[in-house]
CSV table of C-alpha atoms and ligand atoms in Angstrom, one decimal:
chain,number,residue,atom,x,y,z
M,1,MET,CA,47.0,112.2,90.7
M,2,ALA,CA,50.6,111.8,91.2
M,3,ALA,CA,53.1,110.0,89.0
M,4,PHE,CA,56.3,108.6,90.2
M,5,ILE,CA,59.1,107.9,87.7
M,6,THR,CA,62.3,106.3,88.9
M,7,SER,CA,65.3,105.2,86.9
M,8,THR,CA,68.0,103.2,88.3
M,9,PRO,CA,71.5,104.3,86.9
M,10,SER,CA,73.5,101.6,85.1
M,11,LEU,CA,76.7,100.3,86.6
M,12,GLU,CA,78.6,102.3,84.1
M,13,GLN,CA,76.9,105.3,85.3
M,14,GLN,CA,77.2,104.6,89.1
M,15,TRP,CA,80.9,104.1,88.6
M,16,ALA,CA,81.2,107.4,86.5
M,17,TYR,CA,80.1,109.1,89.6
M,18,TYR,CA,82.2,107.0,92.0
M,19,ALA,CA,85.3,107.4,89.8
M,20,ARG,CA,85.1,111.2,90.0
M,21,TYR,CA,84.2,111.2,93.7
M,22,ILE,CA,87.0,109.0,94.6
M,23,ASP,CA,89.4,110.8,92.5
M,24,PHE,CA,88.4,114.0,94.1
M,25,MET,CA,89.1,112.6,97.5
M,26,LEU,CA,92.4,110.9,96.7
M,27,ARG,CA,93.7,114.2,95.1
M,28,GLU,CA,92.4,116.5,97.9
M,29,PRO,CA,95.6,117.2,100.2
M,30,ALA,CA,95.3,117.0,104.0
M,31,SER,CA,93.1,119.9,105.0
M,32,GLN,CA,94.1,122.5,107.7
M,33,PRO,CA,92.1,121.2,110.7
M,34,TYR,CA,93.9,117.8,110.3
M,35,LEU,CA,97.2,119.6,110.1
M,36,ASP,CA,96.6,121.7,113.0
M,37,LEU,CA,95.3,118.6,115.2
M,38,ARG,CA,98.6,116.9,114.2
M,39,PHE,CA,100.6,119.8,115.2
M,40,LEU,CA,99.0,119.9,118.5
M,41,ILE,CA,99.3,116.2,119.3
M,42,ASP,CA,102.3,115.0,117.4
M,43,HIS,CA,104.6,115.2,120.4
M,44,LYS,CA,102.0,113.2,122.6
M,45,ASP,CA,101.3,109.5,122.9
M,46,TYR,CA,98.1,109.6,120.9
M,47,PHE,CA,95.7,107.3,118.8
M,48,ILE,CA,93.0,108.4,116.3
M,49,LEU,CA,89.7,106.4,116.0
M,50,SER,CA,87.8,107.8,113.1
M,51,THR,CA,84.4,107.1,111.3
M,52,ASN,CA,85.5,109.5,108.5
M,53,VAL,CA,86.2,107.7,105.1
M,54,ASP,CA,87.4,110.6,103.0
M,55,THR,CA,91.0,109.5,103.2
M,56,GLN,CA,92.0,112.5,105.3
M,57,VAL,CA,93.0,110.4,108.3
M,58,GLU,CA,95.5,108.4,106.4
M,59,LYS,CA,97.2,111.4,104.7
M,60,THR,CA,97.7,113.0,108.0
M,61,PHE,CA,98.6,110.2,110.6
M,62,PRO,CA,100.6,107.1,110.5
M,63,ALA,CA,98.7,103.9,109.9
M,64,GLU,CA,100.0,102.5,113.2
M,65,ARG,CA,98.2,105.2,115.2
M,66,THR,CA,94.9,105.1,113.5
M,67,CYS,CA,91.7,103.0,113.0
M,68,ASN,CA,89.2,103.8,110.3
M,69,TYR,CA,86.3,102.0,111.8
M,70,GLN,CA,84.0,102.6,108.8
M,71,GLY,CA,86.5,101.9,106.1
M,72,SER,CA,87.9,104.3,103.4
M,73,PHE,CA,87.6,105.2,99.9
M,74,VAL,CA,91.4,104.6,99.4
M,75,HIS,CA,90.5,100.9,99.1
M,76,LEU,CA,87.9,98.6,97.2
M,77,GLN,CA,86.6,95.3,98.1
M,78,CYS,CA,84.8,92.3,96.5
M,79,LYS,CA,81.0,93.0,96.9
M,80,GLN,CA,80.2,89.4,98.0
M,81,PRO,CA,82.8,89.5,99.5
M,82,CYS,CA,84.6,86.4,98.5
M,83,CYS,CA,88.0,87.2,99.9
M,84,ASP,CA,89.6,89.0,102.6
M,85,GLU,CA,91.5,91.5,100.2
M,86,LEU,CA,91.5,95.2,100.0
M,87,PHE,CA,92.4,96.7,96.5
M,88,ASP,CA,94.1,100.0,95.9
M,89,ALA,CA,91.3,102.2,94.3
M,90,SER,CA,93.8,104.5,92.6
M,91,PRO,CA,94.6,102.4,89.5
M,92,TYR,CA,90.9,101.4,88.8
M,93,VAL,CA,89.9,105.1,89.2
M,94,GLU,CA,92.4,106.3,86.8
M,95,ARG,CA,91.5,103.6,84.1
M,96,MET,CA,87.8,104.6,84.3
M,97,LEU,CA,88.4,108.3,84.1
M,98,ALA,CA,90.7,107.9,81.1
M,99,GLY,CA,88.0,105.9,79.2
M,100,MET,CA,85.1,107.8,80.3
M,101,ALA,CA,82.8,109.1,77.7
M,102,GLY,CA,80.0,111.5,78.7
M,103,PHE,CA,78.9,110.2,82.1
M,104,GLU,CA,79.5,106.6,81.6
M,105,VAL,CA,82.7,104.5,82.1
M,106,ARG,CA,83.4,101.7,79.7
M,107,SER,CA,81.9,98.4,80.7
M,108,GLU,CA,85.2,96.7,80.6
M,109,ASP,CA,86.7,99.3,83.0
M,110,VAL,CA,83.9,98.6,85.8
M,111,PRO,CA,86.2,97.2,88.7
M,112,ARG,CA,85.9,93.4,89.0
M,113,CYS,CA,87.1,91.1,91.7
M,114,PRO,CA,90.1,89.2,90.3
M,115,HIS,CA,89.0,86.2,92.3
M,116,CYS,CA,85.3,85.8,91.6
M,117,GLY,CA,84.6,88.3,88.8
M,118,TRP,CA,81.8,90.0,90.9
M,119,GLN,CA,81.8,93.8,91.3
M,120,LEU,CA,84.3,95.5,93.4
M,121,VAL,CA,82.8,98.3,95.7
M,122,PRO,CA,84.3,101.0,97.8
M,123,TRP,CA,85.6,99.6,101.2
M,124,VAL,CA,83.1,101.9,103.2
M,125,ARG,CA,80.4,100.8,105.7
M,126,ASP,CA,77.3,99.3,104.1
M,127,ASP,CA,75.5,95.9,104.2
M,128,THR,CA,78.4,94.1,102.5
M,129,PHE,CA,81.2,95.9,104.3
M,130,LEU,CA,84.2,93.7,104.7
M,131,GLU,CA,85.3,93.4,108.3
M,132,GLY,CA,88.4,91.4,107.4
M,133,SER,CA,91.8,91.3,108.7
M,134,ALA,CA,92.7,94.9,107.9
M,135,TRP,CA,89.5,96.1,109.7
M,136,HIS,CA,90.3,93.8,112.7
M,137,GLU,CA,93.9,94.9,112.8
M,138,GLY,CA,92.8,98.6,113.2
M,139,VAL,CA,90.3,97.7,115.8
M,140,GLU,CA,92.9,95.8,117.9
M,141,ARG,CA,95.4,98.7,117.5
M,142,TYR,CA,92.8,101.0,119.1
M,143,GLU,CA,91.8,98.5,121.9
M,144,ASN,CA,95.4,97.8,122.8
M,145,PHE,CA,96.3,101.4,122.9
M,146,VAL,CA,93.4,102.1,125.3
M,147,ARG,CA,94.0,98.9,127.4
M,148,GLU,CA,97.6,99.4,127.9
M,149,ARG,CA,96.9,103.0,129.1
M,150,ARG,CA,93.8,102.3,131.2
M,151,ASP,CA,95.4,103.5,134.5
M,152,SER,CA,97.3,106.4,132.9
M,153,ARG,CA,96.1,110.0,132.6
M,154,LEU,CA,94.1,109.5,129.4
M,155,LEU,CA,92.2,112.2,127.5
M,156,PHE,CA,89.3,111.2,125.3
M,157,LEU,CA,88.9,114.0,122.6
M,158,GLU,CA,85.6,113.6,120.9
M,159,LEU,CA,86.0,115.9,117.9
M,160,SER,CA,83.0,116.9,115.7
M,161,VAL,CA,81.4,113.6,116.1
M,162,GLY,CA,77.9,113.4,114.6
M,163,GLU,CA,74.8,111.6,116.0
M,164,MET,CA,74.7,108.8,113.2
M,165,THR,CA,76.6,106.0,115.0
M,166,PRO,CA,76.9,106.9,118.7
M,167,GLY,CA,78.0,103.3,119.4
M,168,ILE,CA,81.4,103.8,117.8
M,169,ILE,CA,82.9,106.8,119.6
M,170,THR,CA,80.5,108.7,121.8
M,171,LEU,CA,79.0,106.1,124.1
M,172,PRO,CA,82.3,104.0,124.3
M,173,PHE,CA,84.1,107.2,125.2
M,174,TRP,CA,81.5,108.0,128.0
M,175,SER,CA,81.9,104.5,129.3
M,176,MET,CA,85.5,104.3,129.5
M,177,THR,CA,85.8,107.9,131.0
M,178,ALA,CA,83.5,106.6,133.9
M,179,LYS,CA,85.4,103.4,134.4
M,180,MET,CA,88.9,104.5,134.1
M,181,PRO,CA,90.2,106.3,137.2
M,182,ASN,CA,92.4,108.9,135.5
M,183,ALA,CA,90.4,109.4,132.4
M,184,HIS,CA,88.7,112.7,131.1
M,185,LEU,CA,86.6,113.6,128.4
M,186,LEU,CA,86.4,116.6,126.2
M,187,SER,CA,83.9,117.1,123.6
M,188,VAL,CA,84.0,119.6,120.8
M,189,ASN,CA,81.0,120.0,118.6
M,190,ILE,CA,79.4,122.9,116.6
M,191,SER,CA,75.8,121.7,117.3
M,192,GLY,CA,76.0,121.8,121.0
M,193,ASP,CA,77.5,120.1,124.1
M,194,SER,CA,77.0,116.5,124.9
M,195,ALA,CA,78.9,115.8,128.0
M,196,PRO,CA,76.8,113.6,130.3
M,197,LEU,CA,76.1,115.0,133.8
M,198,GLN,CA,76.9,111.7,135.5
M,199,LEU,CA,80.6,112.0,134.5
M,200,GLY,CA,80.8,115.2,136.6
M,201,SER,CA,84.1,116.9,136.6
M,202,LYS,CA,85.6,114.2,134.3
M,203,ALA,CA,83.9,115.6,131.4
M,204,GLU,CA,83.6,118.8,129.7
M,205,ALA,CA,81.9,120.0,126.4
M,206,ILE,CA,82.8,122.9,124.1
M,207,ARG,CA,80.4,124.2,121.6
M,208,ALA,CA,82.6,125.6,118.8
M,209,ASP,CA,83.7,125.2,115.2
M,210,LEU,CA,86.4,122.6,115.4
M,211,GLY,CA,88.4,124.3,112.5
M,212,ALA,CA,88.5,127.6,114.1
M,213,LEU,CA,89.2,126.1,117.5
M,214,LEU,CA,92.3,124.0,116.2
M,215,SER,CA,93.4,126.9,114.4
M,216,ALA,CA,93.4,129.2,117.4
M,217,ALA,CA,95.0,126.5,119.5
M,218,ARG,CA,97.8,126.0,117.1
M,219,THR,CA,98.5,129.8,116.7
M,220,GLY,CA,98.5,130.1,120.6
M,221,GLY,CA,100.9,127.0,120.7
M,222,GLU,CA,103.5,128.4,118.2
P,301,ZN,ZN1,85.2,88.3,94.8
């Protein structure tokens, strides 16, 4: 015999978790691998396309050179969504933490959309993710950057990209490297190489810990 017991946490309990989680990410300074990467590319003409949502990208690089394709915990959005608006998560998180008792936030502190009264949720990819004007502007920045340099010498650096969403970075990078005459691809991943043979000498893969590699590259460059 087997018994399965489930319990769904209340909204107040869910937000107690999220408030602490988001607070941790917001307070965490830019980590060393990000700082090392910035040091290495700061004097170059670069663009960052990221699927990370932990706020490290925006702490390290200027907004005009980045695209957060999967959103970011810096912002909340209406869960419907009823509007094309992103809300700064910080004041909501501070209020929830200040009023938290045990592991529940106060019901009146649960973030609500000022327009429709429905819940606000973190602006990160899920089935209600807001692909609004902020998201489209980021994607346009990225697409314009690549389009304007399509005949230049262009290096696609695929840095520690996982296999969850290959359609965002990995496969487009392979495709663009193949199509653009002066493009090359360098992939760095701890779990193995992934450079497709079809790209021949235009692609190379390094199996390495990215943090250690960037640190060594920076030290060598100083
Ligand atoms: Zn709303």
